[in-house]
Tab-separated table of C-alpha atoms and ligand atoms in Angstrom:
chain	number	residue	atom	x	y	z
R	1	UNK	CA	53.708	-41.111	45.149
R	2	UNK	CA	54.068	-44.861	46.434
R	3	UNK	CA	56.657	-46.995	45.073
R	4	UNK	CA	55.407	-50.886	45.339
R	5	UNK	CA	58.469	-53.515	44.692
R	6	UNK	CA	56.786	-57.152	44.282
R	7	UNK	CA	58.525	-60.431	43.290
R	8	UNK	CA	56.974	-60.682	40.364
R	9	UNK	CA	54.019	-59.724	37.757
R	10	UNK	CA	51.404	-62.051	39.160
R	11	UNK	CA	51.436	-60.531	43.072
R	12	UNK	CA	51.344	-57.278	41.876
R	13	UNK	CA	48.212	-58.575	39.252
R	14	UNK	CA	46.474	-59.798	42.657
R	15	UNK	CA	47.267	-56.645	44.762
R	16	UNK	CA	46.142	-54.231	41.594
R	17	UNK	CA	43.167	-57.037	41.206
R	18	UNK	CA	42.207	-56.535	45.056
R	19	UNK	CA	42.581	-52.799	44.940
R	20	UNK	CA	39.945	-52.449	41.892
R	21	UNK	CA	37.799	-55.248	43.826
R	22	UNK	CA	37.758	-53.180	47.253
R	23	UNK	CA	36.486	-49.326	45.412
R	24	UNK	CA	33.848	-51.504	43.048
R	25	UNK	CA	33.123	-53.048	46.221
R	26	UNK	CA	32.246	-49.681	47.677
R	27	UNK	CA	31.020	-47.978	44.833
R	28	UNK	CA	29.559	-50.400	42.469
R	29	UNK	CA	29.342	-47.980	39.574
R	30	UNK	CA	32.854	-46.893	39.875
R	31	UNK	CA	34.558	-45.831	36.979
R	32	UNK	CA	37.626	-47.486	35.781
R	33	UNK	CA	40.284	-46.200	33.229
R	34	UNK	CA	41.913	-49.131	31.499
R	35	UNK	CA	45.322	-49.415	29.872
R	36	UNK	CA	45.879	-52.118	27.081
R	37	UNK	CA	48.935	-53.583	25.607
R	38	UNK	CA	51.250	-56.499	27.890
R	39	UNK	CA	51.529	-54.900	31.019
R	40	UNK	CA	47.723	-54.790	33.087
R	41	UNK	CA	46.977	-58.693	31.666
R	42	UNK	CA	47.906	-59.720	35.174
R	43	UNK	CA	45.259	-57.423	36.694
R	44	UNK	CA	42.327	-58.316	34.194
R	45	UNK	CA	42.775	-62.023	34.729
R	46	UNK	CA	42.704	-61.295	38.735
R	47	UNK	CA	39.757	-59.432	38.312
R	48	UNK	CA	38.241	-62.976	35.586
R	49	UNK	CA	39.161	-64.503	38.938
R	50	UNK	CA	37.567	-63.258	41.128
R	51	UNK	CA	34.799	-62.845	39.146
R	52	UNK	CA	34.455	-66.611	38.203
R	53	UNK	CA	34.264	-67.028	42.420
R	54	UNK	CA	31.417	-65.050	42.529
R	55	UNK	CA	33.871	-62.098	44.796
R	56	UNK	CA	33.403	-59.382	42.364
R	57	UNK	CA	30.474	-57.834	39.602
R	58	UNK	CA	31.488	-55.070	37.336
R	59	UNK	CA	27.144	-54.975	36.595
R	60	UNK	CA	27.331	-51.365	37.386
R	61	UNK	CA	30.805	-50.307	36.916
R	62	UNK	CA	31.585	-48.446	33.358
R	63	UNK	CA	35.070	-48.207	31.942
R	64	UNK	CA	37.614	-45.844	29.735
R	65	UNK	CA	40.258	-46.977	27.595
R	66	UNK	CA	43.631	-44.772	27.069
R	67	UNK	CA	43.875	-44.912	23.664
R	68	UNK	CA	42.669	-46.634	20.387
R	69	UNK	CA	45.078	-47.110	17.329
R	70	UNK	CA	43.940	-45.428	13.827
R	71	UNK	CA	43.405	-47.067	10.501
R	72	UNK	CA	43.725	-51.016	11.620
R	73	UNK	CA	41.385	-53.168	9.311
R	74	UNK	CA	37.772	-53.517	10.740
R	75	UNK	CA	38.032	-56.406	13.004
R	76	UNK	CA	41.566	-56.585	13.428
R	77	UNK	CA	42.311	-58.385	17.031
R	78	UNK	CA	45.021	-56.134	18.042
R	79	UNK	CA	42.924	-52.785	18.158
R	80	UNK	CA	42.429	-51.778	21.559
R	81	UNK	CA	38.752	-51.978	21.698
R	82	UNK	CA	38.989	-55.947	20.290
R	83	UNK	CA	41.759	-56.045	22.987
R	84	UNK	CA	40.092	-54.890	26.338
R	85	UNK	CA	36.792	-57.250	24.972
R	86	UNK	CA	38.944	-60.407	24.291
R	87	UNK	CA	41.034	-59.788	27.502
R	88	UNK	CA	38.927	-58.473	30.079
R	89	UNK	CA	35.154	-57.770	28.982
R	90	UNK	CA	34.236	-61.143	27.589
R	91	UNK	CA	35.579	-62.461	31.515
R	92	UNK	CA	33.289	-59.895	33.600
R	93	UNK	CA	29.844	-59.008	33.695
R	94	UNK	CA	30.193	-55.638	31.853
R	95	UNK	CA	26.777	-54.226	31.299
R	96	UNK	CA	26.019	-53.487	27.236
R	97	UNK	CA	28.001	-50.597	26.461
R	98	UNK	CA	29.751	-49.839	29.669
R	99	UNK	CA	32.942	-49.797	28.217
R	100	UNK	CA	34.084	-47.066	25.718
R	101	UNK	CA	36.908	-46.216	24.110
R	102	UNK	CA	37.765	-43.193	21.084
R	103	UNK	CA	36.060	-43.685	18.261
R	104	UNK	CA	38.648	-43.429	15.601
R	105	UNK	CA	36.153	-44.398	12.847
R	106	UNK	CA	34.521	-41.169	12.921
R	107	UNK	CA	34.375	-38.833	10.165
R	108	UNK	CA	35.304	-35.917	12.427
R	109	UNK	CA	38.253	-37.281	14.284
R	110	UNK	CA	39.061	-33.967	16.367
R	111	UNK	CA	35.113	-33.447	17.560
R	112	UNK	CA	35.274	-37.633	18.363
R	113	UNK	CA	38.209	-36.776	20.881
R	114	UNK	CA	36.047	-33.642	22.065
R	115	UNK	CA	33.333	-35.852	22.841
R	116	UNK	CA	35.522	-38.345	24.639
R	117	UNK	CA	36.342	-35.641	26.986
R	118	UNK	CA	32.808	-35.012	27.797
R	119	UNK	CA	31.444	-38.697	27.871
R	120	UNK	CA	34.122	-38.574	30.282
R	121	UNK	CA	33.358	-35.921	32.206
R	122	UNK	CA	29.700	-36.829	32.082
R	123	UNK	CA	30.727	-40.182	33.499
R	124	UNK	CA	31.884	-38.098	36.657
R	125	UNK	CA	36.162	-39.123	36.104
R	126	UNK	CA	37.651	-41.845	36.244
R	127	UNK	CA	37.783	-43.347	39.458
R	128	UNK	CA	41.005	-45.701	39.191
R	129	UNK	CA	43.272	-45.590	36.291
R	130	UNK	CA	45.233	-48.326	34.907
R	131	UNK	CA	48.910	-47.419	33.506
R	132	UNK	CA	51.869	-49.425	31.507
R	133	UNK	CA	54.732	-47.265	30.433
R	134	UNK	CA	56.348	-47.142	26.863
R	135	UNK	CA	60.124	-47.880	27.121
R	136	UNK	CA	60.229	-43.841	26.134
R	137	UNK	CA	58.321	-43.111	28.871
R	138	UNK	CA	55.083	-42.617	27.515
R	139	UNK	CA	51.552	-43.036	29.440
R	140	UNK	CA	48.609	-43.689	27.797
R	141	UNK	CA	50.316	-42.855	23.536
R	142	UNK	CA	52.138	-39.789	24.877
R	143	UNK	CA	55.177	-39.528	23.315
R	144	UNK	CA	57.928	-37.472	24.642
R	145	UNK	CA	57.352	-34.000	24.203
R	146	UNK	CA	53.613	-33.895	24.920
R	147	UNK	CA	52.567	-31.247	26.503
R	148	UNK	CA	51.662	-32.232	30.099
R	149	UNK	CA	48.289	-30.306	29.884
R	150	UNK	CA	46.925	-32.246	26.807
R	151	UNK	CA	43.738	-33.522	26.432
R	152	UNK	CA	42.230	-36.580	24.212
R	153	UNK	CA	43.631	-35.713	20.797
R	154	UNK	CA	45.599	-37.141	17.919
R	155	UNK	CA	49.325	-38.471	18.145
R	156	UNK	CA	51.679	-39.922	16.045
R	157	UNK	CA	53.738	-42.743	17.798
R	158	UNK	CA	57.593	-42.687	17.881
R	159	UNK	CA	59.923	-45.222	15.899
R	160	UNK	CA	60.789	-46.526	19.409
R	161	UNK	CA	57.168	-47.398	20.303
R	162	UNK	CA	56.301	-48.805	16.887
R	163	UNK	CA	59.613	-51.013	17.370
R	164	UNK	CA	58.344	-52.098	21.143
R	165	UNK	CA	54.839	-52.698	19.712
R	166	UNK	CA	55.385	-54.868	16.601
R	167	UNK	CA	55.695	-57.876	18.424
R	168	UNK	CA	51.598	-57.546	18.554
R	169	UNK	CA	52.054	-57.790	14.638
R	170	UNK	CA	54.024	-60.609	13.878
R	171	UNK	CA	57.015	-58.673	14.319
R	172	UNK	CA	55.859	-56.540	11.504
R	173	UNK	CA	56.481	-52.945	12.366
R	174	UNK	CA	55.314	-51.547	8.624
R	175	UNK	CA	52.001	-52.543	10.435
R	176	UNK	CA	51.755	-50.848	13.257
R	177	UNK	CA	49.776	-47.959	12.829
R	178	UNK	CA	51.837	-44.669	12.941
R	179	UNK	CA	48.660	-42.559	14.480
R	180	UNK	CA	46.475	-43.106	17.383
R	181	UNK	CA	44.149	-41.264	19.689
R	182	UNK	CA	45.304	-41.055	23.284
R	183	UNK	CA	43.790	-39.254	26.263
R	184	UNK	CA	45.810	-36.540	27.175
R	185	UNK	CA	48.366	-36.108	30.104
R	186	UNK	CA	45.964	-33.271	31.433
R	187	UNK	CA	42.983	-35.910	30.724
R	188	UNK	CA	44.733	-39.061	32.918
R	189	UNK	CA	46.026	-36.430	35.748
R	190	UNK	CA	42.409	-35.753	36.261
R	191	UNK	CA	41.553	-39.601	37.660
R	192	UNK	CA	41.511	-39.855	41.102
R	193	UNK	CA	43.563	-42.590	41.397
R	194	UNK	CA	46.394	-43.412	38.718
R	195	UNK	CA	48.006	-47.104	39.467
R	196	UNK	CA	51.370	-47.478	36.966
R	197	UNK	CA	52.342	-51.076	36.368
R	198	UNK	CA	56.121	-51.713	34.920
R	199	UNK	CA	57.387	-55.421	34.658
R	200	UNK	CA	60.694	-56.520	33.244
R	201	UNK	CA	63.865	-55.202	32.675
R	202	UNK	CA	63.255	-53.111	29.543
R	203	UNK	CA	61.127	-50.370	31.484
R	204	UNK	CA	63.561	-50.273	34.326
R	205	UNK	CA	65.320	-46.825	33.142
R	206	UNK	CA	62.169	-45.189	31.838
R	207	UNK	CA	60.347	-45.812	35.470
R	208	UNK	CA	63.203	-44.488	37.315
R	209	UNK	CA	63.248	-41.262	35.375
R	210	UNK	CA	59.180	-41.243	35.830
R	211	UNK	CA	59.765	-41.777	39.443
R	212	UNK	CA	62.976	-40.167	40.263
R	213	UNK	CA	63.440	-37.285	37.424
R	214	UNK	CA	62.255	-34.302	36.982
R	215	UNK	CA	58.857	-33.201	36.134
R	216	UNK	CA	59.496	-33.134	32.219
R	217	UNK	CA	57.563	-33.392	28.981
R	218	UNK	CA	60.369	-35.650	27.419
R	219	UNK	CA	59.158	-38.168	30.017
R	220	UNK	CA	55.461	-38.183	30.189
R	221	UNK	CA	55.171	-39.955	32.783
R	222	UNK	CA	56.873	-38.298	35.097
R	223	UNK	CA	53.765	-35.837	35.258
R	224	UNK	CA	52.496	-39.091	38.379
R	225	UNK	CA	54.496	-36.557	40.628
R	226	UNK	CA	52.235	-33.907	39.855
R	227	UNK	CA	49.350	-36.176	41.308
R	228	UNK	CA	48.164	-36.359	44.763
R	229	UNK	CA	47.077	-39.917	44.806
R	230	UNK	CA	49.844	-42.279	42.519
R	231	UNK	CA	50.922	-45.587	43.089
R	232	UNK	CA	54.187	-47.218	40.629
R	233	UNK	CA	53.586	-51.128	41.105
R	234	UNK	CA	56.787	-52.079	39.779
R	235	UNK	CA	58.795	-55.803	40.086
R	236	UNK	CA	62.187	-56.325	40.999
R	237	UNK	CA	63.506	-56.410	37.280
R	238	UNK	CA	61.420	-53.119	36.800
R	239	UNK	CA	63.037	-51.325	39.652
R	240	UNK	CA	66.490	-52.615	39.411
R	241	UNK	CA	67.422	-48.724	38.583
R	242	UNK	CA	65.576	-46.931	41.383
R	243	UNK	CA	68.213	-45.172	43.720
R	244	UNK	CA	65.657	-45.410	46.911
R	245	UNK	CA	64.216	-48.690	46.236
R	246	UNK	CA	65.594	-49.895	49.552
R	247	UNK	CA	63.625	-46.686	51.079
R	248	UNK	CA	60.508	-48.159	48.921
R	249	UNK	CA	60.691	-51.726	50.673
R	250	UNK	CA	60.969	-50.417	54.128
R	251	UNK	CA	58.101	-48.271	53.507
R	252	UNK	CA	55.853	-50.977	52.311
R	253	UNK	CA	56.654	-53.622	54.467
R	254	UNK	CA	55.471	-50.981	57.573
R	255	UNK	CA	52.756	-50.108	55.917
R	256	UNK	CA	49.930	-49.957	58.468
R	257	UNK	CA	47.565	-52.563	57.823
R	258	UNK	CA	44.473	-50.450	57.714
R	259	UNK	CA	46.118	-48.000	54.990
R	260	UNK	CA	44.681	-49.445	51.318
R	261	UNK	CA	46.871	-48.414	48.087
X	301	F6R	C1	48.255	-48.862	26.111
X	301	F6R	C2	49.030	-47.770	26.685
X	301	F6R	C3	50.517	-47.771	26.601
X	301	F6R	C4	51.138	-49.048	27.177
X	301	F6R	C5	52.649	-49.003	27.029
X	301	F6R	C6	53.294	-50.256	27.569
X	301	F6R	O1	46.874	-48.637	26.331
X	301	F6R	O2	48.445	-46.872	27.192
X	301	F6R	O3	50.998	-46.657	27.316
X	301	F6R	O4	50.770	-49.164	28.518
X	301	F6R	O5	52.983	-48.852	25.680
X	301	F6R	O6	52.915	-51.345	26.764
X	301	F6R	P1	53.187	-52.830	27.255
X	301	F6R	O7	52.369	-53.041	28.457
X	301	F6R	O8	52.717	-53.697	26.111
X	301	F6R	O9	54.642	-52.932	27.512
């Protein structure tokens, strides 16, 4: 795993931004896993950037969101699929249904994660995926406690995450949804590259136990040490509780310059 300590959100958006830019720049139809919520903003208005200067097309590229709240009104701006259109797609060049996410409307919710596993798997993986962390530690809506060889599926979120995430309803938790569909731990460990983003000082104890803990279900993201390719982007507020953050800077300020993320 490699630990990256930046100043501040927006250096870490542009090295996340030029990371993505550099694989779609070698494989145009790349596919890209994509994390909503606060955290990855900086990277999807790096990636409007350089797609206003003309330095990056997504024409070919297709894309996989995490995770997709149940029961929110049809329409309602804060579901992740409005999200990742508002916030990213309507900023890119996206072809016409190159972006997916779970379809929680279905009838049939358990076969509509089923088939998100194979539209997945037909895609050929996910080629770079996008992280936040939950202040509990969760990746993607995995809760303490999943199991870390679940696939897409049904979760309910924790008091603690409905808490964090009613500040995208006017501070209303009663309507934050209490269910959601989430790929699994098993699912994201399956990308070939996972990037983690944590800003601020609220997720500094939850990414030093991903980073430093054990392996351990009650912190699912921890299970980034079980993959071979993992980067933690973190800023200085976010890694005020790593014990070898010192080890972290020296590393990446001798990083050779030919050696990308
Ligand atoms: C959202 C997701 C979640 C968030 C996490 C952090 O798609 O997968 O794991 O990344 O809840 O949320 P923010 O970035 O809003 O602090």
């Amino acid at each position: 795993m490699e630990v990256v300590i930046l100043p501040d959100r927006a250096t870490a958006g542009q090295l996340v931004g030029g990371t993505i830019a550099e694989l779609v720049g070698k494989r145009p139809e790349a596919v890209l896993g994509l994390a909503t919520g606060s955290t990855p903003l900086v990277v999807y208005r790096d990636l409007a950037r350089r797609h206003a200067a003309g330095e990056l097309s997504l024409g070919r590229a297709q894309a996989f969101l995490l995770d997709e709240y149940i029961g929110l009104p049809t329409g309602d701006p804060e579901a992740y699929r409005a999200f990742i259109a508002r916030e990213l797609e309507a900023h890119v060049d996206f072809a016409p249904g190159a972006v997916r996410g779970p379809d929680v409307r279905a009838g049939d919710l358990v076969s509509a994660c089923d088939d998100y596993e194979r539209a997945l798997r037909a895609a050929g993986g996910v080629d770079l995926q996008l992280l936040g962390i939950g202040t509990d530690g969760h990746i993607g809506f995995n809760e303490p406690g999943s199991s870390l060889a679940s696939r897409t599926r049904i979760k309910t979120l924790t008091a603690q995450t409905r808490r964090d995430n009613a500040r995208f309803f006017d501070d209303d938790v009663e309507r934050v949804p209490w269910h959601v569909v989430t790929q699994g731990i098993g699912t994201i460990l399956e990308a070939r590259h996972l990037v983690l983003l944590a800003f601020g000082p609220e997720k500094a104890a939850a990414a030093a136990l991903a980073v430093e803990g054990p392996v351990t279900a009650m912190v699912p993201a921890s299970a980034l040490q079980l993959h071979p390719h993992a980067t933690v982007v973190v800023d200085e507020e976010a890694a005020s509780a790593l014990h070898l953050a010192d080890y972290y800077r020296e590393t990446w300020s001798h990083k050779p310059d030919w050696q990308a993320l």
